[in-house]
GROMACS .gro file of C-alpha atoms in nm:
model
  221
    1MET     CA    1  -0.030   0.014  -0.014
    2SER     CA    2   0.178   0.318  -0.126
    3GLU     CA    3   0.085   0.652   0.003
    4ARG     CA    4   0.048   0.771  -0.375
    5THR     CA    5  -0.260   0.533  -0.370
    6VAL     CA    6  -0.396   0.599  -0.017
    7ARG     CA    7  -0.322   0.909   0.192
    8ALA     CA    8  -0.298   0.948   0.570
    9ARG     CA    9  -0.616   0.917   0.760
   10PRO     CA   10  -0.498   0.855   1.133
   11LEU     CA   11  -0.787   0.674   1.343
   12ALA     CA   12  -0.872   0.675   1.720
   13PRO     CA   13  -0.873   0.312   1.819
   14VAL     CA   14  -1.165   0.167   2.012
   15VAL     CA   15  -1.117  -0.190   2.096
   16ASP     CA   16  -1.396  -0.411   2.259
   17GLU     CA   17  -1.411  -0.784   2.303
   18LEU     CA   18  -1.769  -0.948   2.190
   19VAL     CA   19  -2.058  -0.710   2.178
   20GLU     CA   20  -2.437  -0.782   2.142
   21TYR     CA   21  -2.474  -0.661   1.782
   22GLU     CA   22  -2.785  -0.420   1.853
   23LYS     CA   23  -2.600  -0.309   2.143
   24ALA     CA   24  -2.304  -0.232   1.885
   25MET     CA   25  -2.572  -0.024   1.694
   26GLU     CA   26  -2.652   0.187   1.964
   27ARG     CA   27  -2.302   0.266   2.038
   28MET     CA   28  -2.226   0.337   1.685
   29ALA     CA   29  -2.528   0.586   1.643
   30ASP     CA   30  -2.367   0.726   1.914
   31LEU     CA   31  -2.019   0.726   1.753
   32VAL     CA   32  -2.142   0.866   1.459
   33ASP     CA   33  -2.370   1.160   1.629
   34GLU     CA   34  -2.053   1.263   1.822
   35ARG     CA   35  -1.797   1.285   1.497
   36GLN     CA   36  -2.096   1.469   1.282
   37ARG     CA   37  -2.084   1.741   1.591
   38ASP     CA   38  -1.691   1.695   1.605
   39ALA     CA   39  -1.717   1.588   1.939
   40ARG     CA   40  -1.471   1.298   1.837
   41PRO     CA   41  -1.160   1.212   1.586
   42ASP     CA   42  -1.221   0.957   1.299
   43THR     CA   43  -1.268   0.600   1.490
   44LEU     CA   44  -1.196   0.267   1.443
   45TRP     CA   45  -1.414   0.043   1.676
   46LEU     CA   46  -1.290  -0.317   1.650
   47LEU     CA   47  -1.466  -0.578   1.824
   48SER     CA   48  -1.668  -0.952   1.754
   49HIS     CA   49  -2.042  -1.040   1.809
   50PRO     CA   50  -2.185  -1.318   1.903
   51GLN     CA   51  -2.345  -1.544   1.623
   52VAL     CA   52  -2.568  -1.297   1.421
   53PHE     CA   53  -2.692  -1.265   1.010
   54THR     CA   54  -2.707  -0.957   0.926
   55VAL     CA   55  -2.879  -0.848   0.624
   56GLY     CA   56  -2.911  -0.524   0.380
   57LYS     CA   57  -3.164  -0.373   0.214
   58ARG     CA   58  -3.092  -0.512  -0.131
   59THR     CA   59  -3.114  -0.872   0.048
   60ALA     CA   60  -3.351  -1.146  -0.133
   61ALA     CA   61  -3.553  -1.335   0.074
   62GLU     CA   62  -3.420  -1.659  -0.094
   63HIS     CA   63  -3.100  -1.585   0.077
   64LEU     CA   64  -3.234  -1.586   0.392
   65PRO     CA   65  -3.067  -1.874   0.623
   66ASP     CA   66  -3.313  -2.160   0.724
   67PRO     CA   67  -3.468  -2.049   1.061
   68ALA     CA   68  -3.404  -2.396   1.175
   69HIS     CA   69  -3.019  -2.319   1.250
   70GLY     CA   70  -3.115  -2.052   1.557
   71ILE     CA   71  -2.873  -1.810   1.456
   72PRO     CA   72  -3.070  -1.463   1.439
   73VAL     CA   73  -3.141  -1.230   1.146
   74VAL     CA   74  -3.073  -0.860   1.173
   75ALA     CA   75  -3.182  -0.601   0.969
   76THR     CA   76  -2.941  -0.322   0.917
   77GLY     CA   77  -2.889   0.033   0.744
   78ARG     CA   78  -2.555  -0.060   0.601
   79GLY     CA   79  -2.503  -0.108   0.224
   80GLY     CA   80  -2.424  -0.445   0.081
   81GLN     CA   81  -2.600  -0.812   0.151
   82LEU     CA   82  -2.634  -1.060   0.381
   83THR     CA   83  -2.300  -1.159   0.565
   84TYR     CA   84  -2.235  -1.366   0.921
   85HIS     CA   85  -2.093  -1.253   1.243
   86GLY     CA   86  -1.972  -1.482   1.491
   87PRO     CA   87  -1.710  -1.579   1.749
   88GLY     CA   88  -1.342  -1.538   1.616
   89GLN     CA   89  -1.412  -1.275   1.341
   90LEU     CA   90  -1.228  -0.905   1.368
   91VAL     CA   91  -1.521  -0.647   1.304
   92GLY     CA   92  -1.419  -0.291   1.258
   93TYR     CA   93  -1.649  -0.035   1.239
   94LEU     CA   94  -1.516   0.306   1.073
   95VAL     CA   95  -1.656   0.611   1.198
   96VAL     CA   96  -1.484   0.862   0.968
   97LYS     CA   97  -1.535   1.228   0.838
   98LEU     CA   98  -1.573   1.234   0.463
   99ARG     CA   99  -1.298   1.461   0.258
  100VAL     CA  100  -1.478   1.727   0.116
  101ASP     CA  101  -1.316   1.544  -0.235
  102GLU     CA  102  -1.443   1.173  -0.175
  103GLY     CA  103  -1.769   0.976  -0.131
  104ILE     CA  104  -1.877   0.648   0.024
  105VAL     CA  105  -1.749   0.439  -0.267
  106ASP     CA  106  -1.395   0.598  -0.263
  107TYR     CA  107  -1.379   0.474   0.119
  108VAL     CA  108  -1.467   0.140   0.059
  109ARG     CA  109  -1.179   0.151  -0.193
  110GLU     CA  110  -0.906   0.267   0.043
  111VAL     CA  111  -1.053   0.046   0.358
  112GLU     CA  112  -1.000  -0.274   0.092
  113LEU     CA  113  -0.687  -0.161   0.009
  114ARG     CA  114  -0.596  -0.142   0.403
  115LEU     CA  115  -0.683  -0.483   0.471
  116VAL     CA  116  -0.489  -0.615   0.159
  117ASP     CA  117  -0.176  -0.455   0.295
  118ALA     CA  118  -0.251  -0.625   0.687
  119LEU     CA  119  -0.365  -0.938   0.525
  120SER     CA  120  -0.021  -0.917   0.372
  121ARG     CA  121   0.140  -0.857   0.684
  122LEU     CA  122  -0.032  -1.140   0.802
  123GLY     CA  123   0.094  -1.381   0.555
  124VAL     CA  124  -0.199  -1.446   0.278
  125PRO     CA  125  -0.155  -1.265  -0.065
  126ALA     CA  126  -0.517  -1.082  -0.126
  127GLU     CA  127  -0.660  -0.849  -0.373
  128ARG     CA  128  -0.968  -0.613  -0.433
  129ARG     CA  129  -1.168  -0.654  -0.721
  130ASP     CA  130  -1.361  -0.456  -0.945
  131THR     CA  131  -1.734  -0.517  -1.052
  132PRO     CA  132  -1.816  -0.603  -1.409
  133PRO     CA  133  -2.106  -0.420  -1.558
  134GLY     CA  134  -2.426  -0.617  -1.443
  135SER     CA  135  -2.266  -0.835  -1.194
  136GLU     CA  136  -2.326  -0.830  -0.786
  137LEU     CA  137  -2.058  -0.559  -0.598
  138LEU     CA  138  -1.723  -0.735  -0.563
  139THR     CA  139  -1.695  -0.561  -0.219
  140GLY     CA  140  -1.440  -0.679  -0.021
  141VAL     CA  141  -1.143  -0.860  -0.026
  142TRP     CA  142  -1.041  -1.187  -0.155
  143THR     CA  143  -0.707  -1.406  -0.134
  144ARG     CA  144  -0.512  -1.423  -0.401
  145ASP     CA  145  -0.365  -1.782  -0.450
  146THR     CA  146  -0.723  -1.955  -0.339
  147GLY     CA  147  -0.976  -1.663  -0.472
  148ARG     CA  148  -1.158  -1.704  -0.138
  149LYS     CA  149  -1.366  -1.425   0.012
  150ILE     CA  150  -1.197  -1.344   0.347
  151VAL     CA  151  -1.332  -0.968   0.415
  152SER     CA  152  -1.709  -0.841   0.358
  153ILE     CA  153  -1.742  -0.486   0.351
  154GLY     CA  154  -2.051  -0.306   0.405
  155MET     CA  155  -2.107   0.056   0.485
  156ARG     CA  156  -2.295   0.386   0.441
  157SER     CA  157  -2.239   0.767   0.517
  158SER     CA  158  -2.454   1.014   0.689
  159ARG     CA  159  -2.414   1.372   0.659
  160GLY     CA  160  -2.067   1.350   0.538
  161VAL     CA  161  -1.973   1.055   0.833
  162THR     CA  162  -1.909   0.678   0.760
  163SER     CA  163  -2.043   0.407   0.952
  164HIS     CA  164  -2.014   0.029   0.987
  165GLY     CA  165  -1.729  -0.140   0.824
  166PHE     CA  166  -1.587  -0.500   0.801
  167ALA     CA  167  -1.553  -0.797   0.915
  168LEU     CA  168  -1.221  -1.024   0.885
  169ASN     CA  169  -1.245  -1.395   0.945
  170VAL     CA  170  -0.963  -1.498   1.129
  171GLU     CA  171  -1.076  -1.860   1.299
  172GLY     CA  172  -1.374  -2.000   1.436
  173ASP     CA  173  -1.667  -2.225   1.223
  174LEU     CA  174  -1.735  -2.127   0.904
  175ASP     CA  175  -1.991  -2.334   0.840
  176PRO     CA  176  -2.261  -2.085   0.902
  177TRP     CA  177  -2.181  -1.911   0.561
  178HIS     CA  178  -2.319  -2.205   0.396
  179TYR     CA  179  -2.680  -2.150   0.594
  180ALA     CA  180  -2.738  -1.898   0.349
  181VAL     CA  181  -2.643  -1.716   0.009
  182PRO     CA  182  -2.333  -1.448   0.179
  183CYS     CA  183  -2.275  -1.118  -0.019
  184GLY     CA  184  -2.564  -1.203  -0.293
  185MET     CA  185  -2.322  -1.449  -0.441
  186PRO     CA  186  -2.433  -1.792  -0.416
  187GLU     CA  187  -2.061  -1.919  -0.552
  188VAL     CA  188  -1.852  -1.731  -0.316
  189ASP     CA  189  -1.610  -1.963  -0.119
  190MET     CA  190  -1.567  -1.778   0.230
  191THR     CA  191  -1.268  -1.795   0.436
  192SER     CA  192  -1.066  -1.767   0.675
  193LEU     CA  193  -0.705  -1.697   0.826
  194ALA     CA  194  -0.710  -2.011   0.997
  195ARG     CA  195  -0.823  -2.214   0.668
  196GLU     CA  196  -0.553  -2.028   0.430
  197LEU     CA  197  -0.247  -2.084   0.666
  198PRO     CA  198  -0.089  -2.379   0.659
  199GLY     CA  199   0.040  -2.308   1.067
  200GLY     CA  200  -0.370  -2.212   1.161
  201ALA     CA  201  -0.429  -1.829   1.241
  202PRO     CA  202  -0.207  -1.597   1.418
  203PRO     CA  203  -0.311  -1.517   1.774
  204PHE     CA  204  -0.653  -1.260   1.768
  205ASP     CA  205  -0.435  -0.997   1.942
  206GLU     CA  206  -0.180  -0.999   1.680
  207VAL     CA  207  -0.459  -0.985   1.395
  208ARG     CA  208  -0.636  -0.701   1.541
  209ARG     CA  209  -0.284  -0.498   1.628
  210VAL     CA  210  -0.194  -0.582   1.237
  211VAL     CA  211  -0.549  -0.446   1.139
  212ALA     CA  212  -0.497  -0.140   1.357
  213ALA     CA  213  -0.195  -0.035   1.220
  214ALA     CA  214  -0.302  -0.096   0.848
  215PHE     CA  215  -0.530   0.146   0.958
  216GLU     CA  216  -0.315   0.400   1.092
  217ALA     CA  217  -0.519   0.363   1.479
  218PHE     CA  218  -0.256   0.352   1.722
  219PRO     CA  219  -0.391   0.461   2.113
  220ALA     CA  220  -0.261   0.778   2.246
  221GLY     CA  221   0.059   0.836   2.396
   0.00000   0.00000   0.00000
């Protein structure tokens, strides 16, 4: 990731462990309000969620999971389609004031490039993809060697401030991805660091540290 591709944009880090999805949405709304009022700096909130499927505005009914699996399904205001959250996944919510010369799509591309950089540092060559005309949006990050999707991204902006963010599969159960149609793509093969690396995923704290560094999110002092 070169400075010619991504301009400097330091973020303030907030780190939590497992947070219920609905409670996280309430907290994120507060963070967005604070950023809109310039009461807080641009922020990266790193956390994980208990098992939950979240669906975007365009998610088709036939893409939803069978309720028999017992995993809650929650509608959300972000862009994108259905995704899964669960233990072993690193979620990053980005509350960032967009520059005057960029829109939400521009920022999503930056997020993809920063995550490609983080994955490279973790030993997984990765790439972002452009969407061919007429195809489902290829937002996210794919592994370069195996062609699997390892990061889901869904974001929106309100009054110039972004919300929601990304989900990086570190370790944990990948089976729930097969219970539904993730990202609106029936053929997608979701993966994780644990699946891609011969020695398994690095410690979760290390993954979090590398991702935070890729977003220039360093503790004060």
